[in-house]
Short mmCIF file of N, CA and C in Angstrom, two decimals:
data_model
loop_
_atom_site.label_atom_id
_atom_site.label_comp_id
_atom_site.label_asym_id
_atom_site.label_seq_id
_atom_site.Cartn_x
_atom_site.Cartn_y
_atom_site.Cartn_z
N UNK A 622 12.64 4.91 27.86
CA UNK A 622 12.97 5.41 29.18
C UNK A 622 12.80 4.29 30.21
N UNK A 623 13.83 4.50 31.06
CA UNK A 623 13.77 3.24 32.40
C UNK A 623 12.93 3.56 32.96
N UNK A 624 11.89 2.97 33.44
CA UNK A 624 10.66 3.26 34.58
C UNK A 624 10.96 2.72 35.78
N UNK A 625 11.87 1.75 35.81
CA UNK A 625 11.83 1.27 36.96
C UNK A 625 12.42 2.23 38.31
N UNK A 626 12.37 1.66 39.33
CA UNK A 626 12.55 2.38 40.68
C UNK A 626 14.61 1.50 40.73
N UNK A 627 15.37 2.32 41.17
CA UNK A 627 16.35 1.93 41.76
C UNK A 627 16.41 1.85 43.05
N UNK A 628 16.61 0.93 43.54
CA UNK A 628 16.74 0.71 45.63
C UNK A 628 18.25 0.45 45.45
N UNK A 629 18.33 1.41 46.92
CA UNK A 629 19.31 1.56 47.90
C UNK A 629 19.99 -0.11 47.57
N UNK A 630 21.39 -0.53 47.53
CA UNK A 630 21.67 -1.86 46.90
C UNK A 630 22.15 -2.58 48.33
N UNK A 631 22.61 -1.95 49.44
CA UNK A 631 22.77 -3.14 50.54
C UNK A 631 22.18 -2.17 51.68
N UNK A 632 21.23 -3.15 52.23
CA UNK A 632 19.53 -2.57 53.23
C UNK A 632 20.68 -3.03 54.37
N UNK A 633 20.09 -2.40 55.03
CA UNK A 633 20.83 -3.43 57.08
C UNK A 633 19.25 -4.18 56.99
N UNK A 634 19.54 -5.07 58.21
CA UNK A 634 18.95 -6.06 58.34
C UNK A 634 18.86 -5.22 59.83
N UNK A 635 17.56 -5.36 60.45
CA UNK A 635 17.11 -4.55 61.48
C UNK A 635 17.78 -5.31 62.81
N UNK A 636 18.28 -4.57 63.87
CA UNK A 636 18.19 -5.46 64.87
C UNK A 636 18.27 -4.43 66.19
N UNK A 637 18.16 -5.12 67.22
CA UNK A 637 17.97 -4.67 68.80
C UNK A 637 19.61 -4.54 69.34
N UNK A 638 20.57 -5.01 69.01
CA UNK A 638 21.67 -5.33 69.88
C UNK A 638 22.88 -4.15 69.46
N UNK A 639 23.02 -3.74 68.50
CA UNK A 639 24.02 -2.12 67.96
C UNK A 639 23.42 -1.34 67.44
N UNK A 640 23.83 -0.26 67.52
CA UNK A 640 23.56 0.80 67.29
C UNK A 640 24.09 0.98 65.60
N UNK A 641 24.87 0.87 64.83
CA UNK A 641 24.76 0.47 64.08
C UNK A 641 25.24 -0.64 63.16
N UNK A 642 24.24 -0.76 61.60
CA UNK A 642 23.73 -2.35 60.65
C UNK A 642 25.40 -3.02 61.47
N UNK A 643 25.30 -4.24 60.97
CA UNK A 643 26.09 -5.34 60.88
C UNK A 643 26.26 -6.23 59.62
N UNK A 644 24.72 -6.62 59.46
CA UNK A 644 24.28 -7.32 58.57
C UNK A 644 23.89 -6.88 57.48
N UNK A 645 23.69 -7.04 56.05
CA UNK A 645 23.05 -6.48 55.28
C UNK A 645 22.39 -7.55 53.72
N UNK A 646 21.47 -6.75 53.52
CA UNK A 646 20.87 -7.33 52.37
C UNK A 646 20.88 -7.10 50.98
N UNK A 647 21.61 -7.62 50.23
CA UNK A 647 21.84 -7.37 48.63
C UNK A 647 20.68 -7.00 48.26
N UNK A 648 19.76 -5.99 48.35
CA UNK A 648 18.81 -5.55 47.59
C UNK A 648 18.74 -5.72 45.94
N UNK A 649 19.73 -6.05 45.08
CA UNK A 649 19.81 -6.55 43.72
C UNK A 649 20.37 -7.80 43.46
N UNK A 650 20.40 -8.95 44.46
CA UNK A 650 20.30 -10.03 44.26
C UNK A 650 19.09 -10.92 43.47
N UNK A 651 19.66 -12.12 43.00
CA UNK A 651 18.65 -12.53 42.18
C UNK A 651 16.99 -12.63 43.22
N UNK A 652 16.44 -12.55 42.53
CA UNK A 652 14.87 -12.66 43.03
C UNK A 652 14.73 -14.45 43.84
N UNK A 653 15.27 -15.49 43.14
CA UNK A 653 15.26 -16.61 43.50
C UNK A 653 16.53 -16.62 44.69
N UNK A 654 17.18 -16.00 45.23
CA UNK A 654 18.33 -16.16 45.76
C UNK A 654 17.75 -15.68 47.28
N UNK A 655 17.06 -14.54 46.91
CA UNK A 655 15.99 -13.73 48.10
C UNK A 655 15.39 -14.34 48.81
N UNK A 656 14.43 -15.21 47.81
CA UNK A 656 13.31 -16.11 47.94
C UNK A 656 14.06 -17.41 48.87
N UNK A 657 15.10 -17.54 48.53
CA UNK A 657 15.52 -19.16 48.76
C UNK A 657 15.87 -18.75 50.47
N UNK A 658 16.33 -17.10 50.56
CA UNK A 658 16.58 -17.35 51.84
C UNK A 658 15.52 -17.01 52.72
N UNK A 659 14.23 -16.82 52.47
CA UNK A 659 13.51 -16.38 53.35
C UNK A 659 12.73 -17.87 53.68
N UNK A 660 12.78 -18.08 52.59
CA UNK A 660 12.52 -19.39 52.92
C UNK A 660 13.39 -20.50 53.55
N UNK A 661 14.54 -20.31 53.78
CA UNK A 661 14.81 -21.11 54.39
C UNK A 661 14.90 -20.64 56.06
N UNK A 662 14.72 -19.57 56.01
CA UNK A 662 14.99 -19.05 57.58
C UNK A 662 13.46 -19.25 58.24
N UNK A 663 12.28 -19.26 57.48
CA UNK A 663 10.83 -19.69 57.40
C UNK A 663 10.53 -21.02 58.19
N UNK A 664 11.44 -21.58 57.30
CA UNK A 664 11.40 -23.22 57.56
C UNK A 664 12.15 -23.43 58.28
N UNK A 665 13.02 -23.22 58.53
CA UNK A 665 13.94 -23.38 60.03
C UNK A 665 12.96 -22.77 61.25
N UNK A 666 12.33 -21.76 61.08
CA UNK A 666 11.34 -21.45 62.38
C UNK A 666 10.12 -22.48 62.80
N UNK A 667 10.01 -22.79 61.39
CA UNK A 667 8.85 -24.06 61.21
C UNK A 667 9.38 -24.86 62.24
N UNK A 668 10.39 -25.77 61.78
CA UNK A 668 10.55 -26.74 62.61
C UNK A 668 10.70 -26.54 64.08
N UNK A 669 11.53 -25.34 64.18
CA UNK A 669 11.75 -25.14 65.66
C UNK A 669 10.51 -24.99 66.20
N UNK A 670 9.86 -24.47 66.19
CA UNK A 670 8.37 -24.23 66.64
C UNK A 670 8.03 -25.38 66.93
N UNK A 671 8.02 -26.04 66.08
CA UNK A 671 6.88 -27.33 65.94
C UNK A 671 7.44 -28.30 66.56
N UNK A 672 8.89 -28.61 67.01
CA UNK A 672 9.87 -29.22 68.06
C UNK A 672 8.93 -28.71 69.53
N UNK A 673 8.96 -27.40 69.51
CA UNK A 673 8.90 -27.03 70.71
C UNK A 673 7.52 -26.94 70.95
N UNK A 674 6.92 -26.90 70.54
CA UNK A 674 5.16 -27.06 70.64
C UNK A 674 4.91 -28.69 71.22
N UNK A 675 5.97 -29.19 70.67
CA UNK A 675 5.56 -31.03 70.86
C UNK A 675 6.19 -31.36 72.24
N UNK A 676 6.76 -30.38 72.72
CA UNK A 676 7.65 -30.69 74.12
C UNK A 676 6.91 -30.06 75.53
N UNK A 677 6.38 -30.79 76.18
CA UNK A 677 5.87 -30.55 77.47
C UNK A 677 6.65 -29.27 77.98
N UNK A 678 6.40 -28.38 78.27
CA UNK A 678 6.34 -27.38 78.86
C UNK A 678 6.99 -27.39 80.24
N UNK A 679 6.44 -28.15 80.95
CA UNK A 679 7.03 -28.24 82.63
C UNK A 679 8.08 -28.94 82.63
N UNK A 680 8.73 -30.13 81.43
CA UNK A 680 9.98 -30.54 81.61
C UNK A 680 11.10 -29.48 81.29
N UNK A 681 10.47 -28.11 81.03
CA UNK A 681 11.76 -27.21 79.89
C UNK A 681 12.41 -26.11 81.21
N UNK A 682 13.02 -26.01 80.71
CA UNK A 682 14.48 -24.68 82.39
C UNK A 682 13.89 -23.34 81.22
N UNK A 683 13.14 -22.28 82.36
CA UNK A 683 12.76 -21.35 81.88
C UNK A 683 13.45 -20.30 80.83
N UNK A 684 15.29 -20.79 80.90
CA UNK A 684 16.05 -20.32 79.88
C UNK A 684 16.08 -20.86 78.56
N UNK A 685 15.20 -21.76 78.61
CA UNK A 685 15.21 -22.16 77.53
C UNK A 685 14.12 -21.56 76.31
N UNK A 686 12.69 -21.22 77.06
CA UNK A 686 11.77 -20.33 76.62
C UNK A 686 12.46 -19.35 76.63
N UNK A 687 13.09 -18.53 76.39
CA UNK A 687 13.53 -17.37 76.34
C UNK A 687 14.76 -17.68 75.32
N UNK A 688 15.43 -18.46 74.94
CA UNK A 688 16.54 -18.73 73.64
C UNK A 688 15.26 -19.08 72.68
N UNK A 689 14.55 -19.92 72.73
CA UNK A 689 14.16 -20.34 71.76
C UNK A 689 12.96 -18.78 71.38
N UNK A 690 12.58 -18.06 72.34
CA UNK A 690 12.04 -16.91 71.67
C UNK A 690 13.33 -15.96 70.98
N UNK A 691 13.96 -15.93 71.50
CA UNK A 691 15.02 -15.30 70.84
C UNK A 691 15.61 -15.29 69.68
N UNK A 692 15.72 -16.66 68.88
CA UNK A 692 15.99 -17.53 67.77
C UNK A 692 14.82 -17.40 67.00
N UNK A 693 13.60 -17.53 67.36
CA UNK A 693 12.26 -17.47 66.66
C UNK A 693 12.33 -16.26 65.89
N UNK A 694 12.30 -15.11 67.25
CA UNK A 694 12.52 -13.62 66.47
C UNK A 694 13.23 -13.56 65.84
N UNK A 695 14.98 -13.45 65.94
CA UNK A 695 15.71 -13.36 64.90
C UNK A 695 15.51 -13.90 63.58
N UNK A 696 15.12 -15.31 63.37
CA UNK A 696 14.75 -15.72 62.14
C UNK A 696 13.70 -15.31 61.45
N UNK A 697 12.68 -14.75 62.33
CA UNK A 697 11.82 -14.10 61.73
C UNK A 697 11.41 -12.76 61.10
N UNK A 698 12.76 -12.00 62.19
CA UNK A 698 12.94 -10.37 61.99
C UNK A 698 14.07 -10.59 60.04
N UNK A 699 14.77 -11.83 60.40
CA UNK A 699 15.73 -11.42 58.87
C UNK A 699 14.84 -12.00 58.02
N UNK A 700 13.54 -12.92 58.08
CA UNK A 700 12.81 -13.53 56.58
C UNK A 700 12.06 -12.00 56.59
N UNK A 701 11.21 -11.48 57.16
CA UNK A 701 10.63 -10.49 57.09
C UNK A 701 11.59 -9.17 56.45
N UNK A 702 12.71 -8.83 56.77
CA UNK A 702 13.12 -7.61 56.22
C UNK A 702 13.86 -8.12 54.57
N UNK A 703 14.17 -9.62 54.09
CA UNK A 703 14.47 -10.71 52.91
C UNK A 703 12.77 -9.96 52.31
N UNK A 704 12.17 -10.07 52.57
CA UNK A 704 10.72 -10.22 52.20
C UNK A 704 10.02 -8.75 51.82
N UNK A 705 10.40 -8.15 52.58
CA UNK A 705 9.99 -6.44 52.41
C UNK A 705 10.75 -6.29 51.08
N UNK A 706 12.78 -6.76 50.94
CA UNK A 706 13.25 -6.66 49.51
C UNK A 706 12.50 -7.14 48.46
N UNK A 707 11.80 -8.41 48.60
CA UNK A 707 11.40 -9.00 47.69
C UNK A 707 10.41 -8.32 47.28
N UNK A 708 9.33 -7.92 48.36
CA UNK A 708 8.10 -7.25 47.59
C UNK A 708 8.36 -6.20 47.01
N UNK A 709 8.95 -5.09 47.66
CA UNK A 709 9.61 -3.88 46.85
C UNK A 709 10.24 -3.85 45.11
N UNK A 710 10.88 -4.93 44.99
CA UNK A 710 11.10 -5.36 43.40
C UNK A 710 10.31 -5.98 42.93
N UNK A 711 9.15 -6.89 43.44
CA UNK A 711 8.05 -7.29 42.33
C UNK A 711 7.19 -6.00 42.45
N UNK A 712 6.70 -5.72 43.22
CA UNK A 712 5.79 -4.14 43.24
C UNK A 712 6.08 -3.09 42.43
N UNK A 713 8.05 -3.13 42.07
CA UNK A 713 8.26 -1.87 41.53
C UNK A 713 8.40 -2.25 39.82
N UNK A 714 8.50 -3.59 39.57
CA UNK A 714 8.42 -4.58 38.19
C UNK A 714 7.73 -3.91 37.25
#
């Protein structure tokens, strides 16, 4: 007998701007394919961060704190809901 759990096969990817998904997540994509993108959206926040941490503050146009929070979140709202898939299939393993 199959024990395993079947998930829903394409998740939306959460967001603030429609009412409804746009985006979505292969919930039965390979496990390394998951992984590769959370990580790379991870590491893209990495750097941006760490760009902007190294940049004086009073030289920056207040629109600019506000894109770069914007970009932060987004990359962080899609590794996080990449990541909820991922745990859900090793948890349900």
């Amino acid at each position: 007998m199959n024990t395993q759990i079947q998930f829903q096969r394409f998740l939306p990817l959460d967001t603030l701007t429609t009412q409804t998904p746009v985006l979505f997540i292969d919930s039965h994509a390979p496990l390394a394919d998951l992984h590769a993108c959370v990580a790379e959206r991870l590491s893209a926040l990495h750097k941006l961060l760490t760009i902007f941490a190294c940049c004086p503050l009073c030289d920056s146009n207040p629109a600019d704190l506000t894109t770069v929070t914007n970009i932060a979140r987004l990359l962080l709202q899609d590794a996080n809901d990449v990541f909820d898939v991922v745990q859900q299939r090793c948890l349900s393993a």
